[in-house]
């Protein structure tokens, strides 16, 4: 089934160490003619730098923006919302990394703690019950904090190339559901302004 993704600019926000050419984010970048956030340092992430790079990508957009984030990119979006408010039309948050876990690498410490705020835009969380970087309870807590619907994938690892998620066509259905949510929420606002 073909999905209608028109009317939005899409921004790919990878996680730590970027997403390689076989990663589903790279495939979606081509499929959606999306922009990838141009972080200067993917190996030693600094929160302020990552937020500035995301904001630059948002500022360059010509249509409402949907961010497609993976892993540490999800934490980036949460911090972005806390700092910049409601600049996004929506966000798809896939395999959010638990930056507060005891075993989190030191490189992720600048992103902890996560803001404990509801996201001011529609979002959907897609998490795996076997993610090595976020226990199910922690993934559920992040979705609850963000007040975003949570869709579980069984035995999907970190939803990356290592777990077999390359083109990840099934994931596009989650993006299509988010787009439908955004359009649905926009209708009452448009009617109120008419």
PDB file of C-alpha atoms in Angstrom:
ATOM      1  CA  UNK A   1       0.000   0.000   0.000  1.00  0.00           C
ATOM      2  CA  UNK A   2       1.356   3.402  -0.976  1.00  0.00           C
ATOM      3  CA  UNK A   3       1.533   6.002   1.776  1.00  0.00           C
ATOM      4  CA  UNK A   4       0.964   9.725   1.302  1.00  0.00           C
ATOM      5  CA  UNK A   5       3.844  11.572   2.950  1.00  0.00           C
ATOM      6  CA  UNK A   6       3.263  14.865   1.114  1.00  0.00           C
ATOM      7  CA  UNK A   7       2.996  18.262   2.774  1.00  0.00           C
ATOM      8  CA  UNK A   8       5.928  17.857   5.170  1.00  0.00           C
ATOM      9  CA  UNK A   9       9.691  18.187   5.218  1.00  0.00           C
ATOM     10  CA  UNK A  10      11.377  15.198   6.844  1.00  0.00           C
ATOM     11  CA  UNK A  11      14.529  15.444   8.927  1.00  0.00           C
ATOM     12  CA  UNK A  12      16.576  12.363   9.802  1.00  0.00           C
ATOM     13  CA  UNK A  13      18.094  12.605  13.292  1.00  0.00           C
ATOM     14  CA  UNK A  14      20.453   9.636  13.733  1.00  0.00           C
ATOM     15  CA  UNK A  15      21.870   8.523  17.030  1.00  0.00           C
ATOM     16  CA  UNK A  16      25.387   8.077  18.322  1.00  0.00           C
ATOM     17  CA  UNK A  17      27.924   7.349  15.534  1.00  0.00           C
ATOM     18  CA  UNK A  18      25.382   8.257  12.826  1.00  0.00           C
ATOM     19  CA  UNK A  19      23.435   5.759  10.701  1.00  0.00           C
ATOM     20  CA  UNK A  20      25.403   3.909   8.032  1.00  0.00           C
ATOM     21  CA  UNK A  21      24.391   3.417   4.394  1.00  0.00           C
ATOM     22  CA  UNK A  22      22.464   0.186   5.102  1.00  0.00           C
ATOM     23  CA  UNK A  23      20.520   1.621   8.048  1.00  0.00           C
ATOM     24  CA  UNK A  24      16.801   2.166   7.516  1.00  0.00           C
ATOM     25  CA  UNK A  25      17.269   5.897   8.206  1.00  0.00           C
ATOM     26  CA  UNK A  26      19.573   6.131   5.187  1.00  0.00           C
ATOM     27  CA  UNK A  27      17.058   4.292   2.996  1.00  0.00           C
ATOM     28  CA  UNK A  28      14.220   6.492   4.240  1.00  0.00           C
ATOM     29  CA  UNK A  29      16.316   9.599   3.632  1.00  0.00           C
ATOM     30  CA  UNK A  30      16.304   8.720  -0.065  1.00  0.00           C
ATOM     31  CA  UNK A  31      12.686   7.537  -0.148  1.00  0.00           C
ATOM     32  CA  UNK A  32      11.383  10.706   1.526  1.00  0.00           C
ATOM     33  CA  UNK A  33      13.924  13.153   0.039  1.00  0.00           C
ATOM     34  CA  UNK A  34      14.688  13.920   3.674  1.00  0.00           C
ATOM     35  CA  UNK A  35      17.446  16.059   5.157  1.00  0.00           C
ATOM     36  CA  UNK A  36      19.929  14.454   7.544  1.00  0.00           C
ATOM     37  CA  UNK A  37      21.031  16.542  10.521  1.00  0.00           C
ATOM     38  CA  UNK A  38      24.618  17.642   9.896  1.00  0.00           C
ATOM     39  CA  UNK A  39      26.262  17.035  13.248  1.00  0.00           C
ATOM     40  CA  UNK A  40      29.942  17.961  13.407  1.00  0.00           C
ATOM     41  CA  UNK A  41      30.856  15.143  15.794  1.00  0.00           C
ATOM     42  CA  UNK A  42      28.963  11.859  15.770  1.00  0.00           C
ATOM     43  CA  UNK A  43      31.437  10.022  18.020  1.00  0.00           C
ATOM     44  CA  UNK A  44      31.624  12.491  20.930  1.00  0.00           C
ATOM     45  CA  UNK A  45      28.142  14.003  20.960  1.00  0.00           C
ATOM     46  CA  UNK A  46      27.647  17.338  22.701  1.00  0.00           C
ATOM     47  CA  UNK A  47      24.041  18.207  23.452  1.00  0.00           C
ATOM     48  CA  UNK A  48      24.281  21.900  22.522  1.00  0.00           C
ATOM     49  CA  UNK A  49      25.945  21.080  19.205  1.00  0.00           C
ATOM     50  CA  UNK A  50      23.364  18.434  18.331  1.00  0.00           C
ATOM     51  CA  UNK A  51      20.488  20.769  19.235  1.00  0.00           C
ATOM     52  CA  UNK A  52      21.976  23.580  17.151  1.00  0.00           C
ATOM     53  CA  UNK A  53      22.395  21.251  14.159  1.00  0.00           C
ATOM     54  CA  UNK A  54      18.810  20.020  14.455  1.00  0.00           C
ATOM     55  CA  UNK A  55      17.560  23.600  14.759  1.00  0.00           C
ATOM     56  CA  UNK A  56      19.530  24.611  11.653  1.00  0.00           C
ATOM     57  CA  UNK A  57      17.868  21.781   9.707  1.00  0.00           C
ATOM     58  CA  UNK A  58      14.440  22.841  10.992  1.00  0.00           C
ATOM     59  CA  UNK A  59      15.113  26.472  10.074  1.00  0.00           C
ATOM     60  CA  UNK A  60      16.027  25.452   6.504  1.00  0.00           C
ATOM     61  CA  UNK A  61      12.741  23.596   5.968  1.00  0.00           C
ATOM     62  CA  UNK A  62      10.059  25.052   3.723  1.00  0.00           C
ATOM     63  CA  UNK A  63       7.149  22.946   5.020  1.00  0.00           C
ATOM     64  CA  UNK A  64       6.089  21.695   8.470  1.00  0.00           C
ATOM     65  CA  UNK A  65       8.794  19.381   9.825  1.00  0.00           C
ATOM     66  CA  UNK A  66       8.572  15.781  10.956  1.00  0.00           C
ATOM     67  CA  UNK A  67      11.736  14.464  12.609  1.00  0.00           C
ATOM     68  CA  UNK A  68      12.555  10.774  12.247  1.00  0.00           C
ATOM     69  CA  UNK A  69      14.854   9.948  15.165  1.00  0.00           C
ATOM     70  CA  UNK A  70      16.680   6.797  16.211  1.00  0.00           C
ATOM     71  CA  UNK A  71      18.369   5.908  19.510  1.00  0.00           C
ATOM     72  CA  UNK A  72      20.235   8.941  20.906  1.00  0.00           C
ATOM     73  CA  UNK A  73      18.390  10.986  18.305  1.00  0.00           C
ATOM     74  CA  UNK A  74      15.202  10.446  20.347  1.00  0.00           C
ATOM     75  CA  UNK A  75      16.838  12.003  23.418  1.00  0.00           C
ATOM     76  CA  UNK A  76      17.936  14.855  21.172  1.00  0.00           C
ATOM     77  CA  UNK A  77      14.331  15.483  20.126  1.00  0.00           C
ATOM     78  CA  UNK A  78      13.167  15.476  23.756  1.00  0.00           C
ATOM     79  CA  UNK A  79      15.800  18.062  24.677  1.00  0.00           C
ATOM     80  CA  UNK A  80      14.995  20.038  21.516  1.00  0.00           C
ATOM     81  CA  UNK A  81      11.325  20.265  22.505  1.00  0.00           C
ATOM     82  CA  UNK A  82      12.263  21.380  26.026  1.00  0.00           C
ATOM     83  CA  UNK A  83      14.586  24.109  24.726  1.00  0.00           C
ATOM     84  CA  UNK A  84      12.895  25.262  21.508  1.00  0.00           C
ATOM     85  CA  UNK A  85       9.235  24.460  22.161  1.00  0.00           C
ATOM     86  CA  UNK A  86       6.774  23.634  19.439  1.00  0.00           C
ATOM     87  CA  UNK A  87       8.799  24.056  16.226  1.00  0.00           C
ATOM     88  CA  UNK A  88       7.997  20.601  14.867  1.00  0.00           C
ATOM     89  CA  UNK A  89       4.878  19.169  13.268  1.00  0.00           C
ATOM     90  CA  UNK A  90       5.725  15.782  14.762  1.00  0.00           C
ATOM     91  CA  UNK A  91       8.351  13.151  15.505  1.00  0.00           C
ATOM     92  CA  UNK A  92       8.776   9.425  15.002  1.00  0.00           C
ATOM     93  CA  UNK A  93      10.976   8.179  17.855  1.00  0.00           C
ATOM     94  CA  UNK A  94      12.453   4.752  17.162  1.00  0.00           C
ATOM     95  CA  UNK A  95      14.371   2.668  19.727  1.00  0.00           C
ATOM     96  CA  UNK A  96      14.976   5.519  22.177  1.00  0.00           C
ATOM     97  CA  UNK A  97      18.265   4.963  23.988  1.00  0.00           C
ATOM     98  CA  UNK A  98      18.087   5.081  27.777  1.00  0.00           C
ATOM     99  CA  UNK A  99      20.766   7.690  28.452  1.00  0.00           C
ATOM    100  CA  UNK A 100      20.082   7.431  32.196  1.00  0.00           C
ATOM    101  CA  UNK A 101      20.881   3.714  32.524  1.00  0.00           C
ATOM    102  CA  UNK A 102      23.799   2.746  34.751  1.00  0.00           C
ATOM    103  CA  UNK A 103      25.654   1.144  31.837  1.00  0.00           C
ATOM    104  CA  UNK A 104      25.269   4.110  29.474  1.00  0.00           C
ATOM    105  CA  UNK A 105      28.573   4.997  27.786  1.00  0.00           C
ATOM    106  CA  UNK A 106      30.251   8.147  29.065  1.00  0.00           C
ATOM    107  CA  UNK A 107      29.800   9.715  25.618  1.00  0.00           C
ATOM    108  CA  UNK A 108      26.026   9.807  26.214  1.00  0.00           C
ATOM    109  CA  UNK A 109      26.199  11.544  29.586  1.00  0.00           C
ATOM    110  CA  UNK A 110      25.626  15.056  28.130  1.00  0.00           C
ATOM    111  CA  UNK A 111      22.107  13.901  27.199  1.00  0.00           C
ATOM    112  CA  UNK A 112      21.140  12.827  30.733  1.00  0.00           C
ATOM    113  CA  UNK A 113      18.857  13.404  32.451  1.00  0.00           C
ATOM    114  CA  UNK A 114      16.026  13.502  29.960  1.00  0.00           C
ATOM    115  CA  UNK A 115      13.556  16.372  30.298  1.00  0.00           C
ATOM    116  CA  UNK A 116      10.415  15.118  32.025  1.00  0.00           C
ATOM    117  CA  UNK A 117       8.032  16.982  29.751  1.00  0.00           C
ATOM    118  CA  UNK A 118       5.233  16.018  27.400  1.00  0.00           C
ATOM    119  CA  UNK A 119       6.200  16.724  23.809  1.00  0.00           C
ATOM    120  CA  UNK A 120       4.288  19.737  22.456  1.00  0.00           C
ATOM    121  CA  UNK A 121       3.703  18.044  19.091  1.00  0.00           C
ATOM    122  CA  UNK A 122       2.336  14.668  17.963  1.00  0.00           C
ATOM    123  CA  UNK A 123       4.844  11.838  18.277  1.00  0.00           C
ATOM    124  CA  UNK A 124       4.930   8.062  18.126  1.00  0.00           C
ATOM    125  CA  UNK A 125       7.430   5.821  19.896  1.00  0.00           C
ATOM    126  CA  UNK A 126       8.474   2.509  18.358  1.00  0.00           C
ATOM    127  CA  UNK A 127      10.401   0.340  20.813  1.00  0.00           C
ATOM    128  CA  UNK A 128      11.693  -3.210  20.975  1.00  0.00           C
ATOM    129  CA  UNK A 129      11.177  -5.572  23.885  1.00  0.00           C
ATOM    130  CA  UNK A 130      14.741  -6.838  23.381  1.00  0.00           C
ATOM    131  CA  UNK A 131      16.584  -3.526  22.956  1.00  0.00           C
ATOM    132  CA  UNK A 132      20.021  -3.830  24.628  1.00  0.00           C
ATOM    133  CA  UNK A 133      20.127  -0.069  25.165  1.00  0.00           C
ATOM    134  CA  UNK A 134      16.738   0.371  26.837  1.00  0.00           C
ATOM    135  CA  UNK A 135      14.808  -2.063  28.999  1.00  0.00           C
ATOM    136  CA  UNK A 136      11.085  -2.289  28.165  1.00  0.00           C
ATOM    137  CA  UNK A 137      10.159  -0.528  31.423  1.00  0.00           C
ATOM    138  CA  UNK A 138      12.433   2.404  30.537  1.00  0.00           C
ATOM    139  CA  UNK A 139      11.138   2.633  26.958  1.00  0.00           C
ATOM    140  CA  UNK A 140       7.589   2.667  28.313  1.00  0.00           C
ATOM    141  CA  UNK A 141       8.548   5.390  30.796  1.00  0.00           C
ATOM    142  CA  UNK A 142       9.971   7.585  28.015  1.00  0.00           C
ATOM    143  CA  UNK A 143       6.796   7.194  25.946  1.00  0.00           C
ATOM    144  CA  UNK A 144       4.706   8.060  29.010  1.00  0.00           C
ATOM    145  CA  UNK A 145       6.815  11.147  29.760  1.00  0.00           C
ATOM    146  CA  UNK A 146       6.464  12.277  26.170  1.00  0.00           C
ATOM    147  CA  UNK A 147       2.725  11.412  26.229  1.00  0.00           C
ATOM    148  CA  UNK A 148       3.185   9.571  22.966  1.00  0.00           C
ATOM    149  CA  UNK A 149       1.623   6.309  21.779  1.00  0.00           C
ATOM    150  CA  UNK A 150       4.006   3.371  22.082  1.00  0.00           C
ATOM    151  CA  UNK A 151       4.216   0.581  19.493  1.00  0.00           C
ATOM    152  CA  UNK A 152       6.173  -2.528  20.514  1.00  0.00           C
ATOM    153  CA  UNK A 153       8.230  -4.704  18.198  1.00  0.00           C
ATOM    154  CA  UNK A 154       8.996  -8.217  19.437  1.00  0.00           C
ATOM    155  CA  UNK A 155      12.609  -9.378  19.511  1.00  0.00           C
ATOM    156  CA  UNK A 156      13.709  -6.464  17.297  1.00  0.00           C
ATOM    157  CA  UNK A 157      16.918  -5.577  19.114  1.00  0.00           C
ATOM    158  CA  UNK A 158      17.894  -1.946  18.656  1.00  0.00           C
ATOM    159  CA  UNK A 159      15.871  -1.677  15.416  1.00  0.00           C
ATOM    160  CA  UNK A 160      19.040  -1.176  13.404  1.00  0.00           C
ATOM    161  CA  UNK A 161      21.142  -3.000  10.815  1.00  0.00           C
ATOM    162  CA  UNK A 162      22.471  -5.450  13.437  1.00  0.00           C
ATOM    163  CA  UNK A 163      18.899  -6.570  14.172  1.00  0.00           C
ATOM    164  CA  UNK A 164      18.046  -6.902  10.473  1.00  0.00           C
ATOM    165  CA  UNK A 165      16.292  -3.557  10.028  1.00  0.00           C
ATOM    166  CA  UNK A 166      17.697  -2.222   6.780  1.00  0.00           C
ATOM    167  CA  UNK A 167      15.029  -0.799   4.482  1.00  0.00           C
ATOM    168  CA  UNK A 168      12.390  -1.493   7.175  1.00  0.00           C
ATOM    169  CA  UNK A 169       9.344  -1.061   4.981  1.00  0.00           C
ATOM    170  CA  UNK A 170       7.052  -2.016   7.881  1.00  0.00           C
ATOM    171  CA  UNK A 171       8.290   1.026   9.757  1.00  0.00           C
ATOM    172  CA  UNK A 172       6.900   3.316   7.087  1.00  0.00           C
ATOM    173  CA  UNK A 173       3.425   2.303   8.302  1.00  0.00           C
ATOM    174  CA  UNK A 174       4.312   3.835  11.684  1.00  0.00           C
ATOM    175  CA  UNK A 175       5.379   7.027   9.940  1.00  0.00           C
ATOM    176  CA  UNK A 176       2.145   7.026   7.924  1.00  0.00           C
ATOM    177  CA  UNK A 177       0.138   6.656  11.155  1.00  0.00           C
ATOM    178  CA  UNK A 178       1.981   9.636  12.635  1.00  0.00           C
ATOM    179  CA  UNK A 179       1.283  11.711   9.514  1.00  0.00           C
ATOM    180  CA  UNK A 180      -2.406  10.761   9.787  1.00  0.00           C
ATOM    181  CA  UNK A 181      -2.418  11.830  13.463  1.00  0.00           C
ATOM    182  CA  UNK A 182      -0.862  15.185  12.574  1.00  0.00           C
ATOM    183  CA  UNK A 183      -3.358  15.799   9.777  1.00  0.00           C
ATOM    184  CA  UNK A 184      -6.253  14.793  12.030  1.00  0.00           C
ATOM    185  CA  UNK A 185      -5.169  17.207  14.759  1.00  0.00           C
ATOM    186  CA  UNK A 186      -4.712  20.006  12.213  1.00  0.00           C
ATOM    187  CA  UNK A 187      -8.299  19.761  10.944  1.00  0.00           C
ATOM    188  CA  UNK A 188     -10.004  21.205  14.060  1.00  0.00           C
ATOM    189  CA  UNK A 189      -7.463  24.048  14.176  1.00  0.00           C
ATOM    190  CA  UNK A 190      -8.065  24.855  10.515  1.00  0.00           C
ATOM    191  CA  UNK A 191     -11.833  24.790  11.045  1.00  0.00           C
ATOM    192  CA  UNK A 192     -11.531  27.092  14.075  1.00  0.00           C
ATOM    193  CA  UNK A 193      -9.565  29.610  12.024  1.00  0.00           C
ATOM    194  CA  UNK A 194     -12.048  29.570   9.118  1.00  0.00           C
TER     195      UNK A 194
END
